[in-house]
Every structure is written in structure tokens, then in C-alpha cells.
PDB file of C-alpha atoms in Angstrom:
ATOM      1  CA  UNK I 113       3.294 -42.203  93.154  1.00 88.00           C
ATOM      2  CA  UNK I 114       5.696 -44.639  94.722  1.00 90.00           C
ATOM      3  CA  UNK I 115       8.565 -45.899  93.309  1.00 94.00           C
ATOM      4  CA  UNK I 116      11.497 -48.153  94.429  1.00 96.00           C
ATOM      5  CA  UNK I 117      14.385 -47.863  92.171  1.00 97.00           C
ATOM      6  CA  UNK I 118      16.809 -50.772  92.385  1.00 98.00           C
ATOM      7  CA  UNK I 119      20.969 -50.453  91.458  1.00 97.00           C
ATOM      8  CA  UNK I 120      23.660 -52.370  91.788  1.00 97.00           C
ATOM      9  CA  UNK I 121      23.174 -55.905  90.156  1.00 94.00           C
ATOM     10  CA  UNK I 122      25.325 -57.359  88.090  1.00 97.00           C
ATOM     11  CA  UNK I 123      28.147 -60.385  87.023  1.00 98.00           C
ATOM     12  CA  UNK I 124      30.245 -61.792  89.780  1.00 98.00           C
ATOM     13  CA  UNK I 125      32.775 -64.525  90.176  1.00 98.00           C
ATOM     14  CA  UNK I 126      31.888 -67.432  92.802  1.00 98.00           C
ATOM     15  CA  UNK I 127      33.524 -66.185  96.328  1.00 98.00           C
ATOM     16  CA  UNK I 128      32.705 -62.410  95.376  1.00 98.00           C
ATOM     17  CA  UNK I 129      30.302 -59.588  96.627  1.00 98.00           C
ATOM     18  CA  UNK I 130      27.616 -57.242  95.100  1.00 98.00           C
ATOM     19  CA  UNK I 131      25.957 -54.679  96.813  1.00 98.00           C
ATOM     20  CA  UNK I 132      22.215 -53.672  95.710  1.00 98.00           C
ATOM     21  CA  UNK I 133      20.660 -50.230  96.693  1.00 98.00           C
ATOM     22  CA  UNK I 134      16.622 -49.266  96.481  1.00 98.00           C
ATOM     23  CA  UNK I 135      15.477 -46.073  96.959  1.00 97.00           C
ATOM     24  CA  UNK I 136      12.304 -44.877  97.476  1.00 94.00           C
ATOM     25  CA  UNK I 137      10.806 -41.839  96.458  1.00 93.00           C
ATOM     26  CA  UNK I 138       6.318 -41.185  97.354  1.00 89.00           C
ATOM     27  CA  UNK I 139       7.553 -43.678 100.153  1.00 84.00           C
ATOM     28  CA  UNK I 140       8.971 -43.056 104.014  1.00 84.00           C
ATOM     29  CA  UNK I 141      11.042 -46.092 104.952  1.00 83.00           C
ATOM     30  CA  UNK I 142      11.020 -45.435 108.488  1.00 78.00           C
ATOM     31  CA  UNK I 143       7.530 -47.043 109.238  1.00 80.00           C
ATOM     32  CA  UNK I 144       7.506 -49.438 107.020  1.00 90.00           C
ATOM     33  CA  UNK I 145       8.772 -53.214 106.652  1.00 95.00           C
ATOM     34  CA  UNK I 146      11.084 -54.045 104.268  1.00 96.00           C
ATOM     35  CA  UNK I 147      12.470 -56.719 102.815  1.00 98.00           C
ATOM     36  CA  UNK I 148      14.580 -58.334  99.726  1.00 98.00           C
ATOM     37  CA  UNK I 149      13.274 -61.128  97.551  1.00 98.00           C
ATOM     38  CA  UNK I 150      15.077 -63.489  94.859  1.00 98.00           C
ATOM     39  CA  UNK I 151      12.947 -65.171  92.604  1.00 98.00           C
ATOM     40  CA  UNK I 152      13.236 -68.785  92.440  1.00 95.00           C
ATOM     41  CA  UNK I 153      10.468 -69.951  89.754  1.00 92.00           C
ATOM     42  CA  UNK I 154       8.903 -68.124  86.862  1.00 89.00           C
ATOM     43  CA  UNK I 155       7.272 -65.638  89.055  1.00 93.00           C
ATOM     44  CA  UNK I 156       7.891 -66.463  92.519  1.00 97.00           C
ATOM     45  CA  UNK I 157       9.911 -65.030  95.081  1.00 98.00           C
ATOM     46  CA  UNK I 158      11.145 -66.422  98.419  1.00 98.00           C
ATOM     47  CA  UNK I 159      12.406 -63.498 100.615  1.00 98.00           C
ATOM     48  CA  UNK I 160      15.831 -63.496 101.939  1.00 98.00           C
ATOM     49  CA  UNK I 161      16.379 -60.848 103.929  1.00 98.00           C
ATOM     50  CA  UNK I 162      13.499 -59.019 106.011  1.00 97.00           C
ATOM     51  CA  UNK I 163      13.867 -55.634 107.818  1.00 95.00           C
ATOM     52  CA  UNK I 164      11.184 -55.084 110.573  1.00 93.00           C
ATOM     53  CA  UNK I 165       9.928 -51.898 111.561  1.00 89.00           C
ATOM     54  CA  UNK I 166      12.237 -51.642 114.683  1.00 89.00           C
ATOM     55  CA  UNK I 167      15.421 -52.844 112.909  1.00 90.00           C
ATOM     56  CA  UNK I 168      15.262 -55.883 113.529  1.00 94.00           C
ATOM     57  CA  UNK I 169      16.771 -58.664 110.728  1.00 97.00           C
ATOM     58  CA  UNK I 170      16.094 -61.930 109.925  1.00 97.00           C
ATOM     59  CA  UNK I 171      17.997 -64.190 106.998  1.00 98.00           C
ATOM     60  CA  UNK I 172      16.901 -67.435 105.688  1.00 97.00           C
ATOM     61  CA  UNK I 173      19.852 -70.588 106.464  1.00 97.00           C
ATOM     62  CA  UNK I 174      20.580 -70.037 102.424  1.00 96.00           C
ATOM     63  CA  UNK I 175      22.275 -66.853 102.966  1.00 98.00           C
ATOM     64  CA  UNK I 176      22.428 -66.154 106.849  1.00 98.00           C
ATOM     65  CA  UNK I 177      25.662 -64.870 107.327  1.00 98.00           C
ATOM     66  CA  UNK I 178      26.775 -63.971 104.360  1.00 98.00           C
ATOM     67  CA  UNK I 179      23.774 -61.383 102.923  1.00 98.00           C
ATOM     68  CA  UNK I 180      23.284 -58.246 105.275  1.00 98.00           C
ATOM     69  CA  UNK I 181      20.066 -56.124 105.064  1.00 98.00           C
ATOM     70  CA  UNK I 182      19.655 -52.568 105.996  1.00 97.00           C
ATOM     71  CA  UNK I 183      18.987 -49.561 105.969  1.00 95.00           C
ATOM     72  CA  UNK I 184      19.602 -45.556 105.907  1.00 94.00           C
ATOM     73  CA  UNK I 185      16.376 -43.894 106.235  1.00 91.00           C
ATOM     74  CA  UNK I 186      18.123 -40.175 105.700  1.00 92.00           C
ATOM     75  CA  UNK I 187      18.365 -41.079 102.863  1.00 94.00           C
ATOM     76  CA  UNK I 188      15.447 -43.452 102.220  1.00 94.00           C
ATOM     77  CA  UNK I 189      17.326 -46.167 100.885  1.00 96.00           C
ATOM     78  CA  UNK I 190      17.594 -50.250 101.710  1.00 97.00           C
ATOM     79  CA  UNK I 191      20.705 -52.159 100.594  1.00 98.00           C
ATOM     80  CA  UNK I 192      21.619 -55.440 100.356  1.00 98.00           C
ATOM     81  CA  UNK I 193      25.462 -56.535 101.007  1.00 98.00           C
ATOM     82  CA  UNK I 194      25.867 -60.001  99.541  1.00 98.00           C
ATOM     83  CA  UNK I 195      28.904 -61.977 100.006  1.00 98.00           C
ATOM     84  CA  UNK I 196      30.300 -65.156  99.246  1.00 98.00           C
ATOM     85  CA  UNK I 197      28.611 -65.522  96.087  1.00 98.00           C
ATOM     86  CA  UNK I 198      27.766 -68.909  94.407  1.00 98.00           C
ATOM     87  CA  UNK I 199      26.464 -69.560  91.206  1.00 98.00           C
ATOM     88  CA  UNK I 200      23.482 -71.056  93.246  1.00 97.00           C
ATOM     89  CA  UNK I 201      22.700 -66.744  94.314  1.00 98.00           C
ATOM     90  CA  UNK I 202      22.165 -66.461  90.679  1.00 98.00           C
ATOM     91  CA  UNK I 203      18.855 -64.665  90.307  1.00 98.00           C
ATOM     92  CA  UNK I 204      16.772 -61.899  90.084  1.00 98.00           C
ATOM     93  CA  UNK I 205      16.264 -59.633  93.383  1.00 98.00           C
ATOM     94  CA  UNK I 206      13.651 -57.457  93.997  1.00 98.00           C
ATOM     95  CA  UNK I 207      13.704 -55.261  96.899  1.00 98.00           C
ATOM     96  CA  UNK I 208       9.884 -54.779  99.014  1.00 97.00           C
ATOM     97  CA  UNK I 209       8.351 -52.536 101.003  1.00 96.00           C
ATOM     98  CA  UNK I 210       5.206 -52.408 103.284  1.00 94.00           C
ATOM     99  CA  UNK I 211       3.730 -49.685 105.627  1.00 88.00           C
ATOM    100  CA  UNK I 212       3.884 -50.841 109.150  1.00 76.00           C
ATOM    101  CA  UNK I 213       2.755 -54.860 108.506  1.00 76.00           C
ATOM    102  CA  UNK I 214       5.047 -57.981 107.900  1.00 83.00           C
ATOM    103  CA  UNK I 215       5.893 -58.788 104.523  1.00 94.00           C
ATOM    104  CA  UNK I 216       5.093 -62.827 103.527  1.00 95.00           C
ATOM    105  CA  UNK I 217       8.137 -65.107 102.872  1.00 96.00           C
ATOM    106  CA  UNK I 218       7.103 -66.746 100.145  1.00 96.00           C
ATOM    107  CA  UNK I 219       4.866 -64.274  97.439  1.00 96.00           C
ATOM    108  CA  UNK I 220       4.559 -64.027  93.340  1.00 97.00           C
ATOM    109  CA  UNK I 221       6.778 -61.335  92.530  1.00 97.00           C
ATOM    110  CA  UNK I 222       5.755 -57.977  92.099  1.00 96.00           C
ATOM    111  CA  UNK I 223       2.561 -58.743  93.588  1.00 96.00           C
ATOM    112  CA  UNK I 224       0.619 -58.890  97.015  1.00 93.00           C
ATOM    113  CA  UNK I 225      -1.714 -56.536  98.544  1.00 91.00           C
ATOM    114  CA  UNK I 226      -0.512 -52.719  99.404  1.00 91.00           C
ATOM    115  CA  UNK I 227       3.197 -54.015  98.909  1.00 95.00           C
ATOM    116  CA  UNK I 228       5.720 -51.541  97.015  1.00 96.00           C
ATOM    117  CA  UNK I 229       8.398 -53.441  94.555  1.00 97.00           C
ATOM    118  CA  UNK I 230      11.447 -52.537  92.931  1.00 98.00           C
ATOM    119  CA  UNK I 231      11.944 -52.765  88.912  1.00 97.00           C
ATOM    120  CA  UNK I 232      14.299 -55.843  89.927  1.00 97.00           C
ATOM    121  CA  UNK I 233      18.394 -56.900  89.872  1.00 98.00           C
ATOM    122  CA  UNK I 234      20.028 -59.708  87.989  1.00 98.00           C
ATOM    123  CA  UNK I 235      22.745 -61.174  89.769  1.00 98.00           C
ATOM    124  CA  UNK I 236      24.816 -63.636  87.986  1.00 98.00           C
ATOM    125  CA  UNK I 237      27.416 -65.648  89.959  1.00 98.00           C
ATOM    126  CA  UNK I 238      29.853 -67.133  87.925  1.00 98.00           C
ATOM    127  CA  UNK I 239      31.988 -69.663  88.543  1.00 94.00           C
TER     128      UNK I 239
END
């Protein structure tokens, strides 16, 4: 069975930084695409960080340059180093993962076809 298990979320003043982890366990990371998602409706998610199957990394504007994705596939884990928080990152994030194809930008959370999902992280950003 796969399973991605999501820590580090949490309560942060504006200007601060939060680090999430997801590991993966029934699940090699080092074919795979990965990516993190924050939902921004009832059950929606807009990805915000993707991490292609060569490396590779791509941000949306909203948090380019201040979220970093990657990864350590030793020890089959994904993080997420967010910085410069403001009240506007408040949300849940759910890290993703796919074998081999690209992962959509815009998906209802926890779904889509043959894609893995963390249980989720709250991050609150006060200010």
C-alpha cells in the first residue's frame, strides 16, 4: 500500500518559515513526479511547487522565490522550505506524487487518476 505521510505544518508569524516533510513508504520517489499543492477552495488545490522526474523545479509567481521544493530520494522523502510567510500562505498543503507523468496544476484535492496524496498540513500565517 502507498502512503505519503506529511510533517511539519503548523502556526507562524508573517515574515517566518516552516518546513514540511512527506515520506513515502510502498512508493520509490526517484521515478516519479512530485509536487506540493495548497488548497485554495473547499476541495481544490492549485499546485505550487512541482518536482519533475529529472530534478527539475518550477514555482508559481505566488511563491517563486520564496518556497523551495525538493527532494532526498535516500531517504524517500520531498520537503517543502517556505519562507517569507504571509497570512495570504495560510492553507492546507498536501504533498503529490505520480509515477513517471506530470502532475496537473490545478486538481480537487486528494483526487486524480493514479496520483498518491499526503494526509495534508495546516499552515497558519499569522500576522
Amino acid at each position: 500500500e502507498v502512503q505519503l505521510g506529511e510533517s511539519g505544518g503548523g502556526s507562524v508569524q508573517a515574515g517566518g518559515s516552516l518546513r514540511l516533510s512527506c515520506t513515502a513508504s510502498g512508493f520509490t520517489f526517484g521515478s516519479s513526479t512530485l509536487a506540493w499543492y495548497r488548497q485554495y477552495s473547499e476541495n481544490q488545490c492549485k499546485m505550487i511547487a512541482l518536482i519533475e522526474s529529472d530534478g527539475r523545479t518550477s514555482y508559481p509567481d505566488s511563491v517563486k522565490g520564496r518556497f523551495t521544493a525538493s527532494q532526498d530520494n535516500a531517504k524517500n522523502t520531498m520537503y517543502l522550505q517556505m519562507t517569507s510567510l504571509s497570512p495570504e500562505d495560510t492553507a492546507m498543503y498536501y504533498c503529490a506524487a505520480k509515477l513517471g507523468e506530470l502532475l496537473p496544476p490545478f486538481v480537487y484535492c486528494g483526487q486524480g487518476y493514479l496520483i498518491h496524496w499526503g494526509q495534508g498540513s495546516q499552515v497558519t500565517v499569522t500576522s
